PDB file of C-alpha atoms and ligand atoms in Angstrom:
ATOM      1  CA  ARG A  51     -16.964  29.841  -5.835  1.00 76.00           C
ATOM      2  CA  ALA A  52     -20.439  28.843  -7.012  1.00 80.00           C
ATOM      3  CA  LEU A  53     -18.893  26.592  -9.638  1.00 81.00           C
ATOM      4  CA  VAL A  54     -16.581  24.969  -7.115  1.00 78.00           C
ATOM      5  CA  ALA A  55     -19.482  24.477  -4.654  1.00 75.00           C
ATOM      6  CA  GLU A  56     -21.544  22.818  -7.380  1.00 80.00           C
ATOM      7  CA  LYS A  57     -18.695  20.466  -8.267  1.00 79.00           C
ATOM      8  CA  LEU A  58     -18.168  19.725  -4.584  1.00 72.00           C
ATOM      9  CA  ALA A  59     -21.773  18.679  -4.116  1.00 74.00           C
ATOM     10  CA  ALA A  60     -21.671  16.333  -7.113  1.00 78.00           C
ATOM     11  CA  VAL A  61     -18.368  14.847  -6.012  1.00 74.00           C
ATOM     12  CA  GLY A  62     -19.656  14.385  -2.459  1.00 73.00           C
ATOM     13  CA  THR A  63     -22.634  12.344  -3.594  1.00 73.00           C
ATOM     14  CA  MET A  64     -20.473  10.164  -5.773  1.00 74.00           C
ATOM     15  CA  ALA A  65     -17.946   9.661  -2.998  1.00 73.00           C
ATOM     16  CA  ALA A  66     -20.543   8.427  -0.556  1.00 66.00           C
ATOM     17  CA  GLY A  67     -21.712   5.725  -2.937  1.00 70.00           C
ATOM     18  CA  LEU A  68     -18.453   4.636  -4.462  1.00 77.00           C
ATOM     19  CA  SER A  69     -15.804   4.881  -1.803  1.00 75.00           C
ATOM     20  CA  HIS A  70     -16.644   1.787   0.190  1.00 70.00           C
ATOM     21  CA  GLU A  71     -17.450  -0.206  -2.919  1.00 83.00           C
ATOM     22  CA  ILE A  72     -13.928   0.493  -4.120  1.00 87.00           C
ATOM     23  CA  ARG A  73     -12.118   0.273  -0.811  1.00 83.00           C
ATOM     24  CA  ASN A  74     -13.351  -3.136   0.266  1.00 86.00           C
ATOM     25  CA  PRO A  75     -12.287  -5.115  -2.800  1.00 90.00           C
ATOM     26  CA  LEU A  76      -8.976  -3.253  -2.815  1.00 90.00           C
ATOM     27  CA  ASN A  77      -8.334  -4.318   0.750  1.00 90.00           C
ATOM     28  CA  ALA A  78      -9.330  -7.888  -0.054  1.00 92.00           C
ATOM     29  CA  ALA A  79      -7.060  -7.964  -3.102  1.00 93.00           C
ATOM     30  CA  SER A  80      -4.156  -6.566  -1.118  1.00 92.00           C
ATOM     31  CA  LEU A  81      -4.654  -9.168   1.594  1.00 93.00           C
ATOM     32  CA  GLN A  82      -4.681 -12.000  -0.943  1.00 94.00           C
ATOM     33  CA  LEU A  83      -1.487 -10.688  -2.515  1.00 93.00           C
ATOM     34  CA  THR A  84       0.193 -10.648   0.893  1.00 93.00           C
ATOM     35  CA  LEU A  85      -0.810 -14.289   1.372  1.00 94.00           C
ATOM     36  CA  LEU A  86       0.478 -15.165  -2.067  1.00 93.00           C
ATOM     37  CA  GLU A  87       3.763 -13.398  -1.351  1.00 92.00           C
ATOM     38  CA  ARG A  88       4.198 -15.372   1.858  1.00 93.00           C
ATOM     39  CA  ARG A  89       3.700 -18.628  -0.023  1.00 92.00           C
ATOM     40  CA  LEU A  90       6.102 -17.588  -2.775  1.00 91.00           C
ATOM     41  CA  ARG A  91       8.787 -16.823  -0.208  1.00 91.00           C
ATOM     42  CA  ARG A  92       8.758 -20.466   0.797  1.00 91.00           C
ATOM     43  CA  LEU A  93       9.845 -21.504  -2.709  1.00 89.00           C
ATOM     44  CA  PRO A  94      13.523 -22.038  -3.549  1.00 89.00           C
ATOM     45  CA  ALA A  95      15.261 -18.643  -3.813  1.00 86.00           C
ATOM     46  CA  ASP A  96      15.875 -18.895  -7.596  1.00 85.00           C
ATOM     47  CA  ASN A  97      12.194 -19.277  -8.325  1.00 84.00           C
ATOM     48  CA  GLN A  98      11.153 -16.394  -6.160  1.00 86.00           C
ATOM     49  CA  SER A  99      12.182 -13.172  -7.818  1.00 83.00           C
ATOM     50  CA  PRO A 100      10.495 -13.561 -11.244  1.00 87.00           C
ATOM     51  CA  LEU A 101       7.253 -14.202  -9.344  1.00 89.00           C
ATOM     52  CA  ILE A 102       7.640 -11.667  -6.573  1.00 90.00           C
ATOM     53  CA  GLU A 103       8.591  -8.704  -8.774  1.00 89.00           C
ATOM     54  CA  PRO A 104       5.300  -8.481 -10.674  1.00 91.00           C
ATOM     55  CA  LEU A 105       3.465  -9.142  -7.448  1.00 92.00           C
ATOM     56  CA  SER A 106       5.119  -6.167  -5.725  1.00 91.00           C
ATOM     57  CA  LEU A 107       4.244  -4.013  -8.700  1.00 92.00           C
ATOM     58  CA  VAL A 108       0.585  -4.939  -8.343  1.00 93.00           C
ATOM     59  CA  GLN A 109       0.799  -4.219  -4.597  1.00 92.00           C
ATOM     60  CA  GLN A 110       2.239  -0.783  -5.360  1.00 90.00           C
ATOM     61  CA  GLU A 111      -0.544  -0.035  -7.810  1.00 91.00           C
ATOM     62  CA  ILE A 112      -3.146  -1.106  -5.263  1.00 92.00           C
ATOM     63  CA  HIS A 113      -1.496   1.225  -2.769  1.00 88.00           C
ATOM     64  CA  ARG A 114      -1.771   4.054  -5.237  1.00 85.00           C
ATOM     65  CA  LEU A 115      -5.434   3.354  -5.842  1.00 87.00           C
ATOM     66  CA  LYS A 116      -6.039   3.274  -2.104  1.00 86.00           C
ATOM     67  CA  SER A 117      -4.376   6.616  -1.596  1.00 81.00           C
ATOM     68  CA  ILE A 118      -6.414   8.138  -4.428  1.00 80.00           C
ATOM     69  CA  VAL A 119      -9.605   6.854  -2.809  1.00 83.00           C
ATOM     70  CA  ASP A 120      -8.433   8.218   0.555  1.00 79.00           C
ATOM     71  CA  ASP A 121      -7.672  11.636  -0.974  1.00 77.00           C
ATOM     72  CA  PHE A 122     -11.062  11.575  -2.568  1.00 76.00           C
ATOM     73  CA  LEU A 123     -12.759  10.816   0.732  1.00 75.00           C
ATOM     74  CA  ALA A 124     -10.756  13.383   2.685  1.00 74.00           C
ATOM     75  CA  PHE A 125     -11.869  15.968   0.165  1.00 73.00           C
ATOM     76  CA  ALA A 126     -15.448  14.978  -0.552  1.00 70.00           C
ATOM     77  CA  ARG A 127     -16.771  13.616   2.727  1.00 66.00           C
ATOM     78  CA  PRO A 128     -19.017  16.111   4.470  1.00 60.00           C
ATOM     79  CA  ARG A 129     -17.040  17.247   7.469  1.00 70.00           C
ATOM     80  CA  GLN A 130     -18.055  18.627  10.796  1.00 78.00           C
ATOM     81  CA  LEU A 131     -15.524  20.982  12.276  1.00 84.00           C
ATOM     82  CA  ASN A 132     -14.246  19.725  15.583  1.00 88.00           C
ATOM     83  CA  LEU A 133     -13.471  23.163  16.984  1.00 90.00           C
ATOM     84  CA  THR A 134     -10.801  23.683  19.587  1.00 93.00           C
ATOM     85  CA  SER A 135      -8.263  26.360  20.298  1.00 94.00           C
ATOM     86  CA  VAL A 136      -5.438  25.611  17.873  1.00 95.00           C
ATOM     87  CA  ASP A 137      -1.792  26.604  17.983  1.00 95.00           C
ATOM     88  CA  LEU A 138      -1.076  26.979  14.268  1.00 96.00           C
ATOM     89  CA  ALA A 139       2.695  27.013  14.796  1.00 96.00           C
ATOM     90  CA  ALA A 140       2.445  23.669  16.617  1.00 96.00           C
ATOM     91  CA  VAL A 141       0.427  22.240  13.712  1.00 96.00           C
ATOM     92  CA  ALA A 142       3.028  23.556  11.266  1.00 97.00           C
ATOM     93  CA  ALA A 143       5.881  22.106  13.352  1.00 96.00           C
ATOM     94  CA  THR A 144       4.199  18.693  13.478  1.00 95.00           C
ATOM     95  CA  VAL A 145       3.853  18.625   9.698  1.00 96.00           C
ATOM     96  CA  LEU A 146       7.494  19.610   9.208  1.00 97.00           C
ATOM     97  CA  ASP A 147       8.576  16.873  11.619  1.00 94.00           C
ATOM     98  CA  LEU A 148       6.494  14.312   9.746  1.00 94.00           C
ATOM     99  CA  PHE A 149       8.200  15.266   6.487  1.00 96.00           C
ATOM    100  CA  ALA A 150      11.746  15.485   7.880  1.00 96.00           C
ATOM    101  CA  ALA A 151      12.858  12.041   6.707  1.00 95.00           C
ATOM    102  CA  GLN A 152      11.257  12.377   3.268  1.00 95.00           C
ATOM    103  CA  ALA A 153      12.847  15.799   2.746  1.00 97.00           C
ATOM    104  CA  GLU A 154      16.250  14.567   3.794  1.00 97.00           C
ATOM    105  CA  GLN A 155      16.016  11.659   1.414  1.00 96.00           C
ATOM    106  CA  ALA A 156      15.072  14.036  -1.405  1.00 97.00           C
ATOM    107  CA  GLY A 157      17.922  16.412  -0.504  1.00 98.00           C
ATOM    108  CA  VAL A 158      15.528  19.270   0.240  1.00 98.00           C
ATOM    109  CA  ARG A 159      16.065  21.607   3.210  1.00 98.00           C
ATOM    110  CA  LEU A 160      13.054  22.310   5.410  1.00 98.00           C
ATOM    111  CA  GLU A 161      13.112  25.835   6.851  1.00 98.00           C
ATOM    112  CA  ARG A 162      10.847  27.494   9.355  1.00 97.00           C
ATOM    113  CA  ASP A 163      10.153  31.048  10.415  1.00 97.00           C
ATOM    114  CA  PHE A 164       7.532  31.009  13.154  1.00 96.00           C
ATOM    115  CA  VAL A 165       6.403  34.041  15.138  1.00 94.00           C
ATOM    116  CA  ALA A 166       4.386  33.530  18.334  1.00 92.00           C
ATOM    117  CA  ILE A 167       0.724  34.275  17.592  1.00 94.00           C
ATOM    118  CA  PRO A 168      -2.571  33.850  19.446  1.00 94.00           C
ATOM    119  CA  ARG A 169      -4.428  30.579  18.969  1.00 95.00           C
ATOM    120  CA  VAL A 170      -7.112  30.281  16.303  1.00 95.00           C
ATOM    121  CA  ASP A 171     -10.464  28.541  16.682  1.00 93.00           C
ATOM    122  CA  GLY A 172     -10.272  25.613  14.369  1.00 93.00           C
ATOM    123  CA  ASP A 173     -10.144  21.927  13.691  1.00 93.00           C
ATOM    124  CA  ALA A 174      -6.541  20.899  14.386  1.00 94.00           C
ATOM    125  CA  GLY A 175      -6.791  17.640  12.412  1.00 91.00           C
ATOM    126  CA  GLN A 176      -8.208  19.268   9.310  1.00 91.00           C
ATOM    127  CA  LEU A 177      -5.780  22.173   9.462  1.00 95.00           C
ATOM    128  CA  GLN A 178      -2.922  19.679   9.752  1.00 94.00           C
ATOM    129  CA  GLN A 179      -4.198  17.789   6.704  1.00 92.00           C
ATOM    130  CA  ALA A 180      -4.408  21.053   4.740  1.00 95.00           C
ATOM    131  CA  VAL A 181      -0.854  22.073   5.678  1.00 97.00           C
ATOM    132  CA  THR A 182       0.318  18.542   4.868  1.00 95.00           C
ATOM    133  CA  ASN A 183      -1.084  18.852   1.346  1.00 95.00           C
ATOM    134  CA  LEU A 184       0.734  22.158   0.811  1.00 98.00           C
ATOM    135  CA  VAL A 185       4.062  20.791   2.048  1.00 98.00           C
ATOM    136  CA  LEU A 186       3.676  17.609   0.011  1.00 96.00           C
ATOM    137  CA  ASN A 187       3.115  19.632  -3.164  1.00 97.00           C
ATOM    138  CA  ALA A 188       6.070  21.867  -2.312  1.00 98.00           C
ATOM    139  CA  LEU A 189       8.364  18.885  -1.761  1.00 97.00           C
ATOM    140  CA  GLN A 190       7.226  17.241  -4.976  1.00 97.00           C
ATOM    141  CA  ALA A 191       7.962  20.438  -6.902  1.00 97.00           C
ATOM    142  CA  THR A 192      11.408  21.056  -5.400  1.00 98.00           C
ATOM    143  CA  PRO A 193      14.513  19.527  -6.974  1.00 97.00           C
ATOM    144  CA  THR A 194      17.419  18.167  -4.928  1.00 98.00           C
ATOM    145  CA  GLY A 195      19.423  20.942  -3.282  1.00 98.00           C
ATOM    146  CA  GLY A 196      16.368  23.171  -2.942  1.00 98.00           C
ATOM    147  CA  TRP A 197      14.309  24.241   0.051  1.00 98.00           C
ATOM    148  CA  VAL A 198      10.774  24.386   1.369  1.00 98.00           C
ATOM    149  CA  ARG A 199      10.046  27.143   3.836  1.00 98.00           C
ATOM    150  CA  MET A 200       7.134  27.492   6.205  1.00 98.00           C
ATOM    151  CA  GLU A 201       6.147  30.751   7.859  1.00 98.00           C
ATOM    152  CA  VAL A 202       3.616  31.337  10.593  1.00 98.00           C
ATOM    153  CA  GLY A 203       2.676  34.824  11.694  1.00 97.00           C
ATOM    154  CA  GLU A 204      -0.038  37.380  12.169  1.00 96.00           C
ATOM    155  CA  GLN A 205      -1.349  39.946   9.729  1.00 92.00           C
ATOM    156  CA  SER A 206      -4.287  42.319  10.142  1.00 86.00           C
ATOM    157  CA  GLY A 207      -6.333  40.278  12.600  1.00 87.00           C
ATOM    158  CA  ALA A 208      -5.656  36.908  11.052  1.00 94.00           C
ATOM    159  CA  ALA A 209      -3.157  34.141  11.511  1.00 96.00           C
ATOM    160  CA  PHE A 210      -1.245  33.341   8.362  1.00 96.00           C
ATOM    161  CA  LEU A 211       0.699  30.301   7.311  1.00 98.00           C
ATOM    162  CA  ALA A 212       2.787  30.310   4.160  1.00 98.00           C
ATOM    163  CA  VAL A 213       4.478  27.434   2.391  1.00 98.00           C
ATOM    164  CA  GLU A 214       7.042  28.477  -0.172  1.00 98.00           C
ATOM    165  CA  ASP A 215       9.385  26.363  -2.266  1.00 98.00           C
ATOM    166  CA  SER A 216      12.359  26.818  -4.553  1.00 98.00           C
ATOM    167  CA  GLY A 217      10.769  24.736  -7.313  1.00 97.00           C
ATOM    168  CA  PRO A 218       9.865  25.908 -10.812  1.00 97.00           C
ATOM    169  CA  GLY A 219       6.747  27.808  -9.763  1.00 97.00           C
ATOM    170  CA  ILE A 220       3.352  27.634 -11.413  1.00 97.00           C
ATOM    171  CA  SER A 221       2.795  28.842 -14.938  1.00 95.00           C
ATOM    172  CA  PRO A 222       0.080  31.441 -15.636  1.00 95.00           C
ATOM    173  CA  LYS A 223      -1.735  28.778 -17.698  1.00 95.00           C
ATOM    174  CA  VAL A 224      -2.012  26.430 -14.722  1.00 96.00           C
ATOM    175  CA  ARG A 225      -2.844  29.050 -12.071  1.00 95.00           C
ATOM    176  CA  PRO A 226      -6.567  29.523 -12.797  1.00 94.00           C
ATOM    177  CA  HIS A 227      -7.136  25.754 -12.412  1.00 94.00           C
ATOM    178  CA  LEU A 228      -5.195  25.195  -9.188  1.00 95.00           C
ATOM    179  CA  PHE A 229      -8.174  24.793  -6.870  1.00 93.00           C
ATOM    180  CA  GLU A 230     -10.376  22.882  -9.315  1.00 90.00           C
ATOM    181  CA  PRO A 231     -11.236  19.340  -8.249  1.00 85.00           C
ATOM    182  CA  PHE A 232      -9.355  16.749 -10.334  1.00 86.00           C
ATOM    183  CA  PHE A 233      -7.011  19.241 -11.949  1.00 93.00           C
ATOM    184  CA  THR A 234      -3.507  17.770 -11.899  1.00 94.00           C
ATOM    185  CA  THR A 235      -0.329  17.992 -13.958  1.00 95.00           C
ATOM    186  CA  LYS A 236       1.166  14.908 -12.291  1.00 93.00           C
ATOM    187  CA  ASP A 237       1.103  11.399 -13.732  1.00 87.00           C
ATOM    188  CA  SER A 238      -0.240   9.901 -10.547  1.00 82.00           C
ATOM    189  CA  GLY A 239      -1.877  12.983  -9.053  1.00 87.00           C
ATOM    190  CA  SER A 240      -5.478  13.009  -7.886  1.00 85.00           C
ATOM    191  CA  GLY A 241      -5.951  16.755  -8.311  1.00 90.00           C
ATOM    192  CA  LEU A 242      -7.705  16.817  -4.941  1.00 88.00           C
ATOM    193  CA  GLY A 243      -4.958  18.177  -2.678  1.00 92.00           C
ATOM    194  CA  LEU A 244      -5.516  21.893  -3.210  1.00 94.00           C
ATOM    195  CA  PRO A 245      -9.333  21.668  -3.424  1.00 90.00           C
ATOM    196  CA  MET A 246      -9.213  19.960  -0.015  1.00 90.00           C
ATOM    197  CA  VAL A 247      -7.018  22.772   1.349  1.00 93.00           C
ATOM    198  CA  HIS A 248      -9.414  25.307  -0.142  1.00 92.00           C
ATOM    199  CA  SER A 249     -12.464  23.711   1.430  1.00 88.00           C
ATOM    200  CA  VAL A 250     -10.833  23.459   4.889  1.00 91.00           C
ATOM    201  CA  VAL A 251      -9.739  27.104   4.733  1.00 94.00           C
ATOM    202  CA  LEU A 252     -13.221  28.217   3.646  1.00 90.00           C
ATOM    203  CA  GLN A 253     -14.765  26.295   6.536  1.00 89.00           C
ATOM    204  CA  HIS A 254     -12.517  28.308   8.845  1.00 92.00           C
ATOM    205  CA  ALA A 255     -13.757  31.529   7.226  1.00 92.00           C
ATOM    206  CA  GLY A 256     -10.252  32.006   5.897  1.00 94.00           C
ATOM    207  CA  THR A 257      -8.657  32.700   2.544  1.00 95.00           C
ATOM    208  CA  ILE A 258      -5.957  31.043   0.495  1.00 96.00           C
ATOM    209  CA  PHE A 259      -4.032  32.355  -2.446  1.00 96.00           C
ATOM    210  CA  MET A 260      -0.957  31.538  -4.431  1.00 97.00           C
ATOM    211  CA  GLU A 261       1.782  33.981  -5.357  1.00 96.00           C
ATOM    212  CA  GLU A 262       5.245  33.801  -6.788  1.00 96.00           C
ATOM    213  CA  GLY A 263       7.951  33.236  -4.188  1.00 96.00           C
ATOM    214  CA  ARG A 264      11.241  35.125  -3.936  1.00 95.00           C
ATOM    215  CA  VAL A 265      13.150  32.765  -6.250  1.00 96.00           C
ATOM    216  CA  GLY A 266      10.267  32.062  -8.612  1.00 95.00           C
ATOM    217  CA  GLY A 267       8.835  29.044  -6.803  1.00 97.00           C
ATOM    218  CA  ALA A 268       5.268  28.723  -5.591  1.00 98.00           C
ATOM    219  CA  ARG A 269       4.165  30.398  -2.377  1.00 98.00           C
ATOM    220  CA  PHE A 270       0.797  29.426  -0.911  1.00 98.00           C
ATOM    221  CA  VAL A 271      -0.552  31.647   1.831  1.00 98.00           C
ATOM    222  CA  MET A 272      -3.517  30.743   3.982  1.00 97.00           C
ATOM    223  CA  LYS A 273      -5.100  33.166   6.419  1.00 97.00           C
ATOM    224  CA  ILE A 274      -7.366  32.144   9.258  1.00 96.00           C
ATOM    225  CA  PRO A 275      -9.150  34.909  11.167  1.00 94.00           C
ATOM    226  CA  PHE A 276      -8.935  34.864  14.958  1.00 91.00           C
ATOM    227  CA  GLY A 277     -12.155  33.977  16.786  1.00 78.00           C
ATOM    228  CA  PHE A 278     -14.333  33.576  13.720  1.00 68.00           C
ATOM    229  CA  HIS A 279     -17.076  31.418  15.218  1.00 59.00           C
ATOM    230  CA  THR A 280     -18.030  33.645  18.149  1.00 45.00           C
TER     231      THR A 280
HETATM  232  P1  ADP B 352      -2.057  16.859  -7.198  1.00 79.58           P
HETATM  233  O1  ADP B 352      -0.930  17.147  -6.252  1.00 79.58           O
HETATM  234  O2  ADP B 352      -2.680  15.513  -6.996  1.00 79.58           O
HETATM  235  O3  ADP B 352      -1.745  17.135  -8.632  1.00 79.58           O
HETATM  236  P2  ADP B 352      -3.216  19.308  -6.150  1.00 79.58           P
HETATM  237  O4  ADP B 352      -4.637  19.805  -6.149  1.00 79.58           O
HETATM  238  O5  ADP B 352      -2.540  19.271  -4.820  1.00 79.58           O
HETATM  239  O6  ADP B 352      -3.263  17.883  -6.826  1.00 79.58           O
HETATM  240  O7  ADP B 352      -2.347  20.221  -7.120  1.00 79.58           O
HETATM  241  C1  ADP B 352      -2.833  20.545  -8.416  1.00 79.58           C
HETATM  242  C2  ADP B 352      -1.703  20.992  -9.308  1.00 79.58           C
HETATM  243  O8  ADP B 352      -1.182  22.233  -8.853  1.00 79.58           O
HETATM  244  C3  ADP B 352      -0.497  20.064  -9.326  1.00 79.58           C
HETATM  245  O9  ADP B 352      -0.681  18.987 -10.217  1.00 79.58           O
HETATM  246  C4  ADP B 352       0.613  21.020  -9.786  1.00 79.58           C
HETATM  247  O10 ADP B 352       0.584  21.202 -11.187  1.00 79.58           O
HETATM  248  C5  ADP B 352       0.211  22.348  -9.173  1.00 79.58           C
HETATM  249  N1  ADP B 352       0.958  22.638  -7.940  1.00 79.58           N
HETATM  250  C6  ADP B 352       0.510  22.584  -6.667  1.00 79.58           C
HETATM  251  N2  ADP B 352       1.455  22.961  -5.792  1.00 79.58           N
HETATM  252  C7  ADP B 352       2.558  23.266  -6.518  1.00 79.58           C
HETATM  253  C8  ADP B 352       3.885  23.748  -6.185  1.00 79.58           C
HETATM  254  N3  ADP B 352       4.255  23.960  -4.928  1.00 79.58           N
HETATM  255  N4  ADP B 352       4.746  23.980  -7.230  1.00 79.58           N
HETATM  256  C9  ADP B 352       4.366  23.759  -8.504  1.00 79.58           C
HETATM  257  N5  ADP B 352       3.145  23.318  -8.871  1.00 79.58           N
HETATM  258  C10 ADP B 352       2.240  23.082  -7.899  1.00 79.58           C
END
């Protein structure tokens, strides 16, 4: 924890200085490309595609850079908790709804097993972002024909939310690094998804751990105690 906190502090300072410096020129570049694309589309059709293809590729890459910067900010920006009374099952349902189209396209079934539980004191927006990161990872890990399952329930005085998938699971070599900032095994990963989840859960005085699911996939369980701030 001390190590992670130290890394967090360093990353936070860097983020404050760099994020806007990077974001602004990216936005400007993207805007110019959109202009260029509009002008190209006025050319005769035959001349368009060899010019527009590389341009779309550059747009895509800019998009990727933007989302990395956004991930970075979501993770590193010092956050104040905006505490309200949160229905965790409603947060979970919203996230599943947001991913419905993406899951369908990937041929992955989204399952839910929600039990009615008391509300938790928390920041609904940040909890939603944390759950989003878990579901996104689960979907990315799950091959076509598989499933991602979300559970919400109550266990020994805490609300729990689990996201399990039927993907390949996480090897013992990777496990110790899961919550380290910038650790990723993906080509275009930022390695900031799980550290962000970890920091949100810690701010809610909760815990998060990973275990093996019933068919060998990953199962992430976060627990948020009821009424922690009173
Ligand atoms: P990123 O998704 O950008 O790589 P994360 O911090 O969210 O960053 O995840 C770190 C790493 O943890 C991933 O690169 C992947 O190797 C592993 N991981 C996370 N969730 C899963 C999952 N559900 N199944 C398999 N591997 C996972």
